[in-house]
PDB file of C-alpha atoms and ligand atoms in Angstrom:
ATOM      1  CA  MET U   1     102.099 209.882  20.594  1.00 72.00           C
ATOM      2  CA  GLN U   2     104.927 209.682  18.215  1.00 80.00           C
ATOM      3  CA  ASP U   3     105.492 211.973  15.241  1.00 91.00           C
ATOM      4  CA  MET U   4     104.829 210.726  11.643  1.00 91.00           C
ATOM      5  CA  GLN U   5     108.772 210.870  10.544  1.00 93.00           C
ATOM      6  CA  THR U   6     109.764 208.966  13.603  1.00 94.00           C
ATOM      7  CA  ILE U   7     107.194 206.509  12.715  1.00 97.00           C
ATOM      8  CA  ILE U   8     108.376 206.041   8.988  1.00 97.00           C
ATOM      9  CA  ASP U   9     112.023 205.825  10.285  1.00 97.00           C
ATOM     10  CA  LYS U  10     110.996 203.101  12.243  1.00 98.00           C
ATOM     11  CA  ILE U  11     109.022 201.170   9.669  1.00 98.00           C
ATOM     12  CA  ASN U  12     112.043 201.575   7.300  1.00 98.00           C
ATOM     13  CA  THR U  13     114.721 200.250  10.186  1.00 98.00           C
ATOM     14  CA  LEU U  14     112.206 197.142  10.582  1.00 98.00           C
ATOM     15  CA  LYS U  15     111.424 196.278   7.485  1.00 97.00           C
ATOM     16  CA  LYS U  16     115.039 195.842   6.819  1.00 97.00           C
ATOM     17  CA  GLU U  17     115.742 193.830   9.622  1.00 98.00           C
ATOM     18  CA  ARG U  18     112.771 191.756   9.062  1.00 98.00           C
ATOM     19  CA  ASN U  19     113.865 191.269   5.390  1.00 98.00           C
ATOM     20  CA  ALA U  20     110.172 192.821   4.535  1.00 98.00           C
ATOM     21  CA  VAL U  21     108.851 194.342   1.652  1.00 97.00           C
ATOM     22  CA  ILE U  22     105.389 196.462   2.060  1.00 98.00           C
ATOM     23  CA  LEU U  23     102.548 196.368  -0.539  1.00 97.00           C
ATOM     24  CA  ALA U  24      99.733 198.537  -0.796  1.00 98.00           C
ATOM     25  CA  HIS U  25      96.945 198.793  -2.683  1.00 97.00           C
ATOM     26  CA  ASN U  26      96.048 201.639  -4.819  1.00 97.00           C
ATOM     27  CA  TYR U  27      93.088 202.603  -2.748  1.00 98.00           C
ATOM     28  CA  GLN U  28      95.433 202.732   0.558  1.00 98.00           C
ATOM     29  CA  ARG U  29      95.735 206.243   2.296  1.00 98.00           C
ATOM     30  CA  SER U  30      98.392 208.558   0.573  1.00 98.00           C
ATOM     31  CA  GLU U  31     100.869 208.341   3.651  1.00 98.00           C
ATOM     32  CA  VAL U  32     100.430 204.270   3.315  1.00 98.00           C
ATOM     33  CA  GLN U  33     101.586 204.363  -0.446  1.00 98.00           C
ATOM     34  CA  ASP U  34     104.020 206.740   0.130  1.00 98.00           C
ATOM     35  CA  ILE U  35     106.166 204.254   2.539  1.00 98.00           C
ATOM     36  CA  ALA U  36     105.333 201.151   0.314  1.00 98.00           C
ATOM     37  CA  ASP U  37     107.511 199.254  -2.037  1.00 97.00           C
ATOM     38  CA  PHE U  38     105.281 198.574  -4.311  1.00 97.00           C
ATOM     39  CA  VAL U  39     101.599 200.098  -4.970  1.00 97.00           C
ATOM     40  CA  GLY U  40      99.399 198.551  -7.227  1.00 94.00           C
ATOM     41  CA  ASP U  41      95.999 196.845  -8.232  1.00 90.00           C
ATOM     42  CA  SER U  42      94.712 193.215  -6.771  1.00 81.00           C
ATOM     43  CA  LEU U  43      96.952 191.524  -9.621  1.00 76.00           C
ATOM     44  CA  GLY U  44      99.757 193.585  -9.438  1.00 87.00           C
ATOM     45  CA  LEU U  45     100.298 192.977  -6.017  1.00 90.00           C
ATOM     46  CA  SER U  46      99.835 189.150  -6.075  1.00 80.00           C
ATOM     47  CA  GLN U  47     102.896 188.619  -8.632  1.00 85.00           C
ATOM     48  CA  GLN U  48     105.209 191.311  -6.627  1.00 90.00           C
ATOM     49  CA  ALA U  49     104.062 188.673  -3.571  1.00 89.00           C
ATOM     50  CA  VAL U  50     105.341 185.914  -5.342  1.00 89.00           C
ATOM     51  CA  GLU U  51     108.651 187.761  -7.238  1.00 92.00           C
ATOM     52  CA  GLN U  52     110.061 188.914  -4.076  1.00 93.00           C
ATOM     53  CA  ASP U  53     112.895 187.494  -2.438  1.00 95.00           C
ATOM     54  CA  VAL U  54     111.958 188.376   1.435  1.00 97.00           C
ATOM     55  CA  ASP U  55     110.641 186.590   4.409  1.00 97.00           C
ATOM     56  CA  VAL U  56     108.180 188.882   5.049  1.00 98.00           C
ATOM     57  CA  ILE U  57     105.298 190.450   3.361  1.00 97.00           C
ATOM     58  CA  VAL U  58     103.428 193.330   5.038  1.00 98.00           C
ATOM     59  CA  PHE U  59      99.985 193.618   3.081  1.00 97.00           C
ATOM     60  CA  CYS U  60      98.432 196.811   3.318  1.00 98.00           C
ATOM     61  CA  GLY U  61      94.908 196.302   1.664  1.00 97.00           C
ATOM     62  CA  VAL U  62      92.069 194.098   2.931  1.00 97.00           C
ATOM     63  CA  ASP U  63      92.043 190.331   3.725  1.00 96.00           C
ATOM     64  CA  PHE U  64      91.190 188.479   0.404  1.00 95.00           C
ATOM     65  CA  MET U  65      94.585 190.719  -1.180  1.00 95.00           C
ATOM     66  CA  ALA U  66      96.864 189.074   1.706  1.00 95.00           C
ATOM     67  CA  GLU U  67      95.351 185.973   1.624  1.00 95.00           C
ATOM     68  CA  SER U  68      95.925 185.934  -1.960  1.00 94.00           C
ATOM     69  CA  ALA U  69      99.598 186.482  -0.950  1.00 94.00           C
ATOM     70  CA  ALA U  70      99.409 183.708   1.406  1.00 95.00           C
ATOM     71  CA  ILE U  71      98.283 181.487  -1.091  1.00 95.00           C
ATOM     72  CA  LEU U  72     100.591 182.051  -3.451  1.00 93.00           C
ATOM     73  CA  SER U  73     103.878 182.654  -1.490  1.00 93.00           C
ATOM     74  CA  PRO U  74     103.427 180.182   1.529  1.00 94.00           C
ATOM     75  CA  ASP U  75     107.201 180.477   2.254  1.00 95.00           C
ATOM     76  CA  LYS U  76     106.887 183.851   3.521  1.00 97.00           C
ATOM     77  CA  THR U  77     105.417 185.232   6.456  1.00 97.00           C
ATOM     78  CA  VAL U  78     102.493 187.395   5.650  1.00 97.00           C
ATOM     79  CA  LEU U  79     101.275 190.251   7.696  1.00 98.00           C
ATOM     80  CA  ILE U  80      97.964 192.500   7.282  1.00 98.00           C
ATOM     81  CA  PRO U  81      98.330 195.248   9.514  1.00 98.00           C
ATOM     82  CA  GLU U  82      94.679 195.795  10.314  1.00 98.00           C
ATOM     83  CA  ILE U  83      92.909 192.500  11.069  1.00 96.00           C
ATOM     84  CA  ASP U  84      89.430 193.880  10.371  1.00 97.00           C
ATOM     85  CA  ALA U  85      90.379 195.365   6.949  1.00 98.00           C
ATOM     86  CA  GLY U  86      87.552 193.213   5.214  1.00 98.00           C
ATOM     87  CA  CYS U  87      85.880 193.431   1.881  1.00 98.00           C
ATOM     88  CA  PRO U  88      81.922 193.748   1.951  1.00 98.00           C
ATOM     89  CA  MET U  89      81.518 192.554  -1.794  1.00 98.00           C
ATOM     90  CA  ALA U  90      83.600 189.332  -1.020  1.00 98.00           C
ATOM     91  CA  GLU U  91      81.517 188.491   2.108  1.00 97.00           C
ATOM     92  CA  MET U  92      78.615 188.982  -0.435  1.00 98.00           C
ATOM     93  CA  VAL U  93      79.444 185.210  -1.540  1.00 98.00           C
ATOM     94  CA  SER U  94      79.938 182.028   1.164  1.00 98.00           C
ATOM     95  CA  VAL U  95      80.918 178.500   0.401  1.00 98.00           C
ATOM     96  CA  GLU U  96      77.505 177.363   1.182  1.00 98.00           C
ATOM     97  CA  SER U  97      75.910 180.073  -1.105  1.00 98.00           C
ATOM     98  CA  LEU U  98      78.412 179.051  -4.101  1.00 98.00           C
ATOM     99  CA  LYS U  99      77.923 175.464  -3.571  1.00 98.00           C
ATOM    100  CA  LYS U 100      74.127 175.383  -3.686  1.00 98.00           C
ATOM    101  CA  VAL U 101      74.200 178.101  -6.899  1.00 98.00           C
ATOM    102  CA  LYS U 102      76.748 175.722  -8.544  1.00 97.00           C
ATOM    103  CA  LYS U 103      74.410 172.598  -8.479  1.00 97.00           C
ATOM    104  CA  GLU U 104      71.466 174.736 -10.085  1.00 97.00           C
ATOM    105  CA  HIS U 105      74.246 175.313 -13.028  1.00 97.00           C
ATOM    106  CA  PRO U 106      75.736 171.903 -13.014  1.00 96.00           C
ATOM    107  CA  ASN U 107      77.554 172.876 -16.817  1.00 96.00           C
ATOM    108  CA  ALA U 108      78.773 176.156 -15.788  1.00 98.00           C
ATOM    109  CA  VAL U 109      82.629 177.247 -15.101  1.00 98.00           C
ATOM    110  CA  VAL U 110      82.899 179.245 -12.056  1.00 98.00           C
ATOM    111  CA  VAL U 111      85.250 182.173 -12.213  1.00 98.00           C
ATOM    112  CA  CYS U 112      85.720 184.519  -9.539  1.00 97.00           C
ATOM    113  CA  TYR U 113      86.674 187.859  -9.247  1.00 96.00           C
ATOM    114  CA  VAL U 114      90.036 188.041  -6.885  1.00 94.00           C
ATOM    115  CA  ASN U 115      87.694 189.812  -4.575  1.00 95.00           C
ATOM    116  CA  THR U 116      86.601 186.765  -2.854  1.00 97.00           C
ATOM    117  CA  SER U 117      87.892 184.644   0.630  1.00 97.00           C
ATOM    118  CA  ALA U 118      90.616 182.036  -0.205  1.00 97.00           C
ATOM    119  CA  ALA U 119      87.366 179.520   0.702  1.00 98.00           C
ATOM    120  CA  VAL U 120      85.164 180.515  -2.278  1.00 98.00           C
ATOM    121  CA  LYS U 121      88.571 180.535  -4.299  1.00 98.00           C
ATOM    122  CA  ALA U 122      88.899 176.741  -3.574  1.00 98.00           C
ATOM    123  CA  GLU U 123      85.239 176.131  -4.752  1.00 98.00           C
ATOM    124  CA  CYS U 124      86.253 177.948  -8.311  1.00 98.00           C
ATOM    125  CA  ASP U 125      87.590 177.038 -11.309  1.00 98.00           C
ATOM    126  CA  ILE U 126      89.740 179.969 -12.111  1.00 97.00           C
ATOM    127  CA  CYS U 127      90.093 183.625 -10.726  1.00 96.00           C
ATOM    128  CA  CYS U 128      90.352 186.833 -12.440  1.00 95.00           C
ATOM    129  CA  THR U 129      90.865 190.514 -11.339  1.00 93.00           C
ATOM    130  CA  SER U 130      89.147 193.588 -12.920  1.00 93.00           C
ATOM    131  CA  ALA U 131      92.436 193.972 -15.551  1.00 90.00           C
ATOM    132  CA  ASN U 132      91.934 190.430 -17.103  1.00 92.00           C
ATOM    133  CA  ALA U 133      88.129 189.364 -16.451  1.00 95.00           C
ATOM    134  CA  VAL U 134      87.332 189.845 -20.255  1.00 96.00           C
ATOM    135  CA  GLU U 135      90.652 187.994 -21.465  1.00 95.00           C
ATOM    136  CA  VAL U 136      89.897 185.046 -18.651  1.00 96.00           C
ATOM    137  CA  VAL U 137      86.610 184.512 -19.537  1.00 97.00           C
ATOM    138  CA  ASN U 138      87.620 184.546 -23.312  1.00 97.00           C
ATOM    139  CA  SER U 139      90.325 181.985 -22.827  1.00 96.00           C
ATOM    140  CA  LEU U 140      87.795 179.194 -21.369  1.00 96.00           C
ATOM    141  CA  ASP U 141      86.445 176.835 -24.219  1.00 95.00           C
ATOM    142  CA  ASP U 142      82.915 176.350 -22.193  1.00 95.00           C
ATOM    143  CA  ASP U 143      80.197 178.454 -22.649  1.00 96.00           C
ATOM    144  CA  GLU U 144      78.253 178.905 -19.513  1.00 98.00           C
ATOM    145  CA  ILE U 145      80.159 180.838 -16.881  1.00 98.00           C
ATOM    146  CA  LEU U 146      79.017 181.495 -13.566  1.00 98.00           C
ATOM    147  CA  PHE U 147      80.734 184.872 -12.682  1.00 98.00           C
ATOM    148  CA  VAL U 148      81.050 185.758  -8.493  1.00 98.00           C
ATOM    149  CA  PRO U 149      80.402 187.850  -6.990  1.00 98.00           C
ATOM    150  CA  ASP U 150      80.426 191.278  -8.799  1.00 98.00           C
ATOM    151  CA  LYS U 151      77.670 191.581 -10.937  1.00 98.00           C
ATOM    152  CA  ASN U 152      78.618 194.772 -12.477  1.00 98.00           C
ATOM    153  CA  LEU U 153      81.960 193.107 -13.584  1.00 98.00           C
ATOM    154  CA  ALA U 154      79.792 190.278 -14.439  1.00 98.00           C
ATOM    155  CA  ASN U 155      77.493 192.465 -17.092  1.00 98.00           C
ATOM    156  CA  TYR U 156      80.705 194.677 -18.395  1.00 98.00           C
ATOM    157  CA  VAL U 157      82.251 191.093 -19.232  1.00 98.00           C
ATOM    158  CA  ALA U 158      79.143 189.582 -20.557  1.00 98.00           C
ATOM    159  CA  LYS U 159      79.364 192.553 -23.003  1.00 97.00           C
ATOM    160  CA  HIS U 160      82.416 191.710 -24.085  1.00 97.00           C
ATOM    161  CA  THR U 161      82.210 187.943 -25.037  1.00 98.00           C
ATOM    162  CA  ASP U 162      79.762 185.724 -26.513  1.00 97.00           C
ATOM    163  CA  LYS U 163      79.357 183.128 -23.552  1.00 98.00           C
ATOM    164  CA  THR U 164      76.411 183.265 -21.279  1.00 98.00           C
ATOM    165  CA  ILE U 165      77.184 184.826 -17.980  1.00 98.00           C
ATOM    166  CA  ILE U 166      75.356 184.053 -14.864  1.00 98.00           C
ATOM    167  CA  PRO U 167      76.268 186.947 -12.706  1.00 98.00           C
ATOM    168  CA  TRP U 168      76.410 186.709  -8.640  1.00 98.00           C
ATOM    169  CA  GLU U 169      74.031 189.547  -6.918  1.00 97.00           C
ATOM    170  CA  GLY U 170      77.136 190.995  -5.300  1.00 98.00           C
ATOM    171  CA  TYR U 171      78.562 194.694  -5.548  1.00 98.00           C
ATOM    172  CA  CYS U 172      80.977 196.871  -4.332  1.00 98.00           C
ATOM    173  CA  PRO U 173      79.245 199.722  -1.682  1.00 98.00           C
ATOM    174  CA  THR U 174      82.205 201.920  -2.542  1.00 98.00           C
ATOM    175  CA  HIS U 175      81.749 202.084  -6.180  1.00 98.00           C
ATOM    176  CA  HIS U 176      78.010 202.003  -5.893  1.00 97.00           C
ATOM    177  CA  GLN U 177      78.405 205.645  -4.690  1.00 96.00           C
ATOM    178  CA  ILE U 178      79.594 206.929  -7.857  1.00 98.00           C
ATOM    179  CA  LEU U 179      76.114 208.077  -9.657  1.00 98.00           C
ATOM    180  CA  ALA U 180      75.478 208.432 -13.403  1.00 98.00           C
ATOM    181  CA  GLY U 181      73.606 211.906 -12.256  1.00 97.00           C
ATOM    182  CA  ASP U 182      77.008 213.136 -10.637  1.00 96.00           C
ATOM    183  CA  VAL U 183      79.091 212.235 -13.068  1.00 98.00           C
ATOM    184  CA  LEU U 184      76.750 214.068 -15.591  1.00 98.00           C
ATOM    185  CA  LEU U 185      76.957 217.047 -13.373  1.00 97.00           C
ATOM    186  CA  MET U 186      81.375 217.022 -13.215  1.00 97.00           C
ATOM    187  CA  LYS U 187      81.216 216.665 -17.113  1.00 97.00           C
ATOM    188  CA  GLU U 188      79.297 219.645 -17.751  1.00 98.00           C
ATOM    189  CA  GLU U 189      81.824 221.399 -15.141  1.00 98.00           C
ATOM    190  CA  HIS U 190      84.931 220.147 -17.009  1.00 98.00           C
ATOM    191  CA  PRO U 191      83.994 219.656 -20.472  1.00 98.00           C
ATOM    192  CA  ASN U 192      87.396 218.705 -21.430  1.00 98.00           C
ATOM    193  CA  ALA U 193      87.996 216.075 -19.404  1.00 98.00           C
ATOM    194  CA  GLU U 194      87.436 212.280 -19.835  1.00 98.00           C
ATOM    195  CA  PHE U 195      85.742 209.939 -17.606  1.00 98.00           C
ATOM    196  CA  LEU U 196      87.669 207.008 -16.619  1.00 98.00           C
ATOM    197  CA  ALA U 197      85.408 204.148 -14.850  1.00 98.00           C
ATOM    198  CA  HIS U 198      86.054 201.314 -12.897  1.00 98.00           C
ATOM    199  CA  PRO U 199      84.225 197.975 -14.048  1.00 98.00           C
ATOM    200  CA  GLU U 200      82.887 197.935 -10.675  1.00 98.00           C
ATOM    201  CA  CYS U 201      80.638 200.621 -11.389  1.00 98.00           C
ATOM    202  CA  ARG U 202      76.932 200.454 -11.820  1.00 98.00           C
ATOM    203  CA  ASP U 203      75.846 200.018 -15.590  1.00 97.00           C
ATOM    204  CA  ASP U 204      74.503 203.315 -16.106  1.00 98.00           C
ATOM    205  CA  VAL U 205      77.970 204.923 -15.025  1.00 98.00           C
ATOM    206  CA  LEU U 206      79.741 202.674 -17.216  1.00 98.00           C
ATOM    207  CA  GLU U 207      77.508 203.356 -20.236  1.00 97.00           C
ATOM    208  CA  ILE U 208      78.614 207.136 -19.981  1.00 98.00           C
ATOM    209  CA  ALA U 209      82.482 206.553 -19.474  1.00 98.00           C
ATOM    210  CA  ASP U 210      84.792 207.357 -22.498  1.00 98.00           C
ATOM    211  CA  TYR U 211      86.940 204.258 -20.955  1.00 98.00           C
ATOM    212  CA  VAL U 212      86.576 201.334 -18.699  1.00 98.00           C
ATOM    213  CA  PHE U 213      89.815 200.311 -16.780  1.00 95.00           C
ATOM    214  CA  SER U 214      90.892 198.752 -13.516  1.00 94.00           C
ATOM    215  CA  THR U 215      93.061 200.905 -11.406  1.00 95.00           C
ATOM    216  CA  THR U 216      96.281 199.532 -13.307  1.00 93.00           C
ATOM    217  CA  GLY U 217      94.671 200.107 -16.531  1.00 94.00           C
ATOM    218  CA  MET U 218      93.741 203.476 -15.505  1.00 97.00           C
ATOM    219  CA  THR U 219      97.188 204.446 -14.371  1.00 97.00           C
ATOM    220  CA  LYS U 220      98.911 203.349 -17.667  1.00 97.00           C
ATOM    221  CA  TYR U 221      96.048 205.158 -19.713  1.00 98.00           C
ATOM    222  CA  VAL U 222      96.387 208.497 -18.014  1.00 98.00           C
ATOM    223  CA  GLY U 223     100.540 208.625 -18.263  1.00 98.00           C
ATOM    224  CA  GLU U 224     100.193 207.594 -22.206  1.00 98.00           C
ATOM    225  CA  SER U 225      97.420 210.041 -23.091  1.00 98.00           C
ATOM    226  CA  ASP U 226      97.556 213.499 -24.527  1.00 97.00           C
ATOM    227  CA  CYS U 227      94.438 214.606 -22.601  1.00 98.00           C
ATOM    228  CA  LYS U 228      95.016 216.778 -19.504  1.00 98.00           C
ATOM    229  CA  GLU U 229      92.060 216.128 -17.660  1.00 98.00           C
ATOM    230  CA  PHE U 230      90.162 213.290 -16.072  1.00 98.00           C
ATOM    231  CA  ILE U 231      87.306 212.326 -14.064  1.00 98.00           C
ATOM    232  CA  ILE U 232      88.197 209.164 -12.100  1.00 98.00           C
ATOM    233  CA  GLY U 233      85.304 207.034 -11.277  1.00 98.00           C
ATOM    234  CA  THR U 234      87.164 204.644  -8.918  1.00 98.00           C
ATOM    235  CA  GLU U 235      88.091 205.010  -4.999  1.00 98.00           C
ATOM    236  CA  ASN U 236      89.454 208.102  -4.476  1.00 98.00           C
ATOM    237  CA  GLY U 237      92.623 206.912  -2.922  1.00 98.00           C
ATOM    238  CA  LEU U 238      93.898 206.417  -6.633  1.00 98.00           C
ATOM    239  CA  LEU U 239      93.583 210.057  -7.255  1.00 98.00           C
ATOM    240  CA  HIS U 240      97.393 210.090  -5.146  1.00 98.00           C
ATOM    241  CA  LYS U 241      99.106 207.903  -7.496  1.00 97.00           C
ATOM    242  CA  LEU U 242      97.852 209.877 -10.547  1.00 98.00           C
ATOM    243  CA  GLU U 243      98.866 213.241  -9.407  1.00 98.00           C
ATOM    244  CA  LEU U 244     102.194 211.632  -8.310  1.00 97.00           C
ATOM    245  CA  GLU U 245     102.614 210.311 -11.511  1.00 97.00           C
ATOM    246  CA  ASN U 246     101.256 213.400 -13.948  1.00 98.00           C
ATOM    247  CA  PRO U 247     101.795 216.731 -11.922  1.00 98.00           C
ATOM    248  CA  ASP U 248     100.854 218.552 -15.357  1.00 97.00           C
ATOM    249  CA  LYS U 249      97.369 217.033 -15.529  1.00 98.00           C
ATOM    250  CA  LYS U 250      94.309 217.322 -13.658  1.00 98.00           C
ATOM    251  CA  PHE U 251      92.135 214.969 -11.677  1.00 98.00           C
ATOM    252  CA  TYR U 252      88.721 215.327 -10.261  1.00 98.00           C
ATOM    253  CA  PRO U 253      87.124 212.581  -8.517  1.00 98.00           C
ATOM    254  CA  ALA U 254      83.743 211.298  -9.869  1.00 98.00           C
ATOM    255  CA  SER U 255      82.179 211.040  -6.375  1.00 97.00           C
ATOM    256  CA  GLU U 256      83.494 212.721  -3.085  1.00 96.00           C
ATOM    257  CA  TYR U 257      81.496 209.383  -1.420  1.00 97.00           C
ATOM    258  CA  ALA U 258      83.785 207.115  -3.422  1.00 98.00           C
ATOM    259  CA  ILE U 259      85.861 206.098  -0.479  1.00 98.00           C
ATOM    260  CA  CYS U 260      86.224 202.435   1.096  1.00 98.00           C
ATOM    261  CA  PRO U 261      86.195 202.485   4.586  1.00 98.00           C
ATOM    262  CA  ASN U 262      88.064 199.056   4.809  1.00 98.00           C
ATOM    263  CA  MET U 263      90.831 200.302   2.883  1.00 98.00           C
ATOM    264  CA  LYS U 264      91.425 203.639   4.611  1.00 98.00           C
ATOM    265  CA  MET U 265      91.406 201.301   8.194  1.00 98.00           C
ATOM    266  CA  THR U 266      95.262 200.696   7.598  1.00 98.00           C
ATOM    267  CA  THR U 267      97.387 203.537   9.038  1.00 98.00           C
ATOM    268  CA  LEU U 268     101.347 203.932   9.352  1.00 98.00           C
ATOM    269  CA  ALA U 269     100.726 203.209  13.462  1.00 97.00           C
ATOM    270  CA  ALA U 270      99.195 199.943  12.402  1.00 98.00           C
ATOM    271  CA  VAL U 271     102.042 199.282   9.678  1.00 98.00           C
ATOM    272  CA  LEU U 272     104.894 200.299  12.319  1.00 98.00           C
ATOM    273  CA  ASN U 273     103.068 197.651  14.903  1.00 98.00           C
ATOM    274  CA  SER U 274     102.575 194.856  12.210  1.00 98.00           C
ATOM    275  CA  LEU U 275     106.322 195.049  11.874  1.00 98.00           C
ATOM    276  CA  GLU U 276     107.264 195.140  15.415  1.00 98.00           C
ATOM    277  CA  ASN U 277     105.030 192.608  16.583  1.00 98.00           C
ATOM    278  CA  MET U 278     104.786 190.494  13.461  1.00 98.00           C
ATOM    279  CA  GLU U 279     100.806 190.884  13.798  1.00 97.00           C
ATOM    280  CA  HIS U 280      98.688 189.874  12.201  1.00 98.00           C
ATOM    281  CA  VAL U 281     100.044 186.474  10.244  1.00 98.00           C
ATOM    282  CA  VAL U 282      97.536 185.346   7.474  1.00 97.00           C
ATOM    283  CA  THR U 283      97.061 181.882   7.308  1.00 96.00           C
ATOM    284  CA  VAL U 284      95.005 179.576   4.947  1.00 97.00           C
ATOM    285  CA  PRO U 285      94.379 175.972   5.757  1.00 97.00           C
ATOM    286  CA  GLU U 286      96.778 173.814   3.239  1.00 98.00           C
ATOM    287  CA  ASN U 287      93.471 171.890   1.763  1.00 98.00           C
ATOM    288  CA  VAL U 288      92.088 175.295   0.719  1.00 98.00           C
ATOM    289  CA  ARG U 289      95.463 176.445   0.052  1.00 98.00           C
ATOM    290  CA  ILE U 290      96.036 173.878  -2.442  1.00 98.00           C
ATOM    291  CA  LYS U 291      92.747 174.173  -4.150  1.00 98.00           C
ATOM    292  CA  ALA U 292      92.703 178.154  -4.276  1.00 97.00           C
ATOM    293  CA  LYS U 293      96.197 178.337  -5.728  1.00 96.00           C
ATOM    294  CA  ARG U 294      95.116 176.389  -8.881  1.00 97.00           C
ATOM    295  CA  ALA U 295      92.455 178.433  -9.236  1.00 97.00           C
ATOM    296  CA  LEU U 296      94.578 181.674  -9.299  1.00 94.00           C
ATOM    297  CA  ASP U 297      97.654 180.188 -10.875  1.00 92.00           C
ATOM    298  CA  ARG U 298      95.323 179.366 -13.862  1.00 94.00           C
ATOM    299  CA  MET U 299      94.477 183.129 -14.224  1.00 92.00           C
ATOM    300  CA  LEU U 300      98.326 184.143 -13.656  1.00 87.00           C
ATOM    301  CA  ASP U 301      99.386 181.470 -16.654  1.00 88.00           C
ATOM    302  CA  ILE U 302      96.739 183.632 -18.857  1.00 84.00           C
ATOM    303  CA  LYS U 303      98.753 186.030 -20.925  1.00 59.00           C
ATOM    304  CA  LEU U 304      97.438 189.417 -21.446  1.00 53.00           C
ATOM    305  CA  SER U 305      97.417 190.991 -24.269  1.00 45.00           C
ATOM    306  CA  LYS U 306      97.374 194.256 -22.848  1.00 42.00           C
TER     307      LYS U 306
HETATM  308  P1  13P M 401      91.959 196.669  -9.000  1.00 78.21           P
HETATM  309  O1  13P M 401      91.156 197.372 -10.090  1.00 78.21           O
HETATM  310  O2  13P M 401      92.939 197.485  -8.431  1.00 78.21           O
HETATM  311  O3  13P M 401      92.152 195.296  -8.864  1.00 78.21           O
HETATM  312  O4  13P M 401      90.669 197.156  -7.365  1.00 78.21           O
HETATM  313  C1  13P M 401      89.662 196.868  -7.254  1.00 78.21           C
HETATM  314  C2  13P M 401      88.851 196.595  -6.114  1.00 78.21           C
HETATM  315  O5  13P M 401      88.134 197.534  -5.644  1.00 78.21           O
HETATM  316  C3  13P M 401      90.027 195.893  -4.978  1.00 78.21           C
HETATM  317  O6  13P M 401      89.186 196.123  -4.094  1.00 78.21           O
HETATM  318 FE1  SF4 M 402      85.662 195.993  -1.551  1.00 78.21          FE
HETATM  319 FE2  SF4 M 402      85.244 197.909  -2.832  1.00 78.21          FE
HETATM  320 FE3  SF4 M 402      86.444 198.269  -0.927  1.00 78.21          FE
HETATM  321 FE4  SF4 M 402      87.648 197.065  -2.968  1.00 78.21          FE
HETATM  322  S1  SF4 M 402      86.562 198.972  -3.046  1.00 78.21           S
HETATM  323  S2  SF4 M 402      87.981 196.391  -0.894  1.00 78.21           S
HETATM  324  S3  SF4 M 402      85.838 195.562  -3.778  1.00 78.21           S
HETATM  325  S4  SF4 M 402      84.543 197.287  -0.632  1.00 78.21           S
END
């Protein structure tokens, strides 16, 4: 068995040889975040995938994120170190089920969260992330929106728009581990802390949040705030970045159970294997890629107001 430093050294050498960049989502293991060139949210990482002048992208995240990179950067080789890292929420909508519901709402525009497969994106009009969902919906001329697959994000958006939102019945099992009762106990224990929640959280959790943000929104807010203590209502991997960037501030996870097993599958050994053996190459059939890219491009064309 190789020690951690040997693995890290090999990763860095191979990264140069392959002209590769390592992207890691905010929910990855701390040691994987530490060797990444960029750590960020779904939107930020897809943009990095396009901007980086490299041959290979090693995407430490779950499958839909690596697929988004492959859709946007077809000239690059996109690798996912852990082939089984999927997203249970993304799997709650299939092409067949979406086609059926679209028929029931022929006038609705379909907005899909990036947490969907490439094939589902290809059936949608425009994508969004948790960072821009409200802006994306409000940018549309249409009044009826079928929003897939996260019902919590859909309900959050519905509170910030005059449009009619038809939510899909999907949810993130990890964010559902965060319960309002536990948050209230944490608030009692840390009365000076602000509670920041991700819009994938349950409605009653969002109701008691001081602020609702994507992971990037949380990172920015914490960096700029004068507050010194925060209860963090999202997957607990984000605490690593928050603690590194804000050594003078304190962070408490809203729930010790908010851990995404799929995000934690990727180890340093898997990253090394990925670069050594160029595994696992993520490809999207060209007919699907072109249609899915349209939905992603429409999202990326919208200028964020914050
Ligand atoms: P972001 O807020 O970083 O986009 O991520 C949410 C999520 O659950 C990704 O799997
Ligand atoms: Fe999917 Fe939730 Fe895990 Fe993100 S945290 S990958 S939405 S299951």
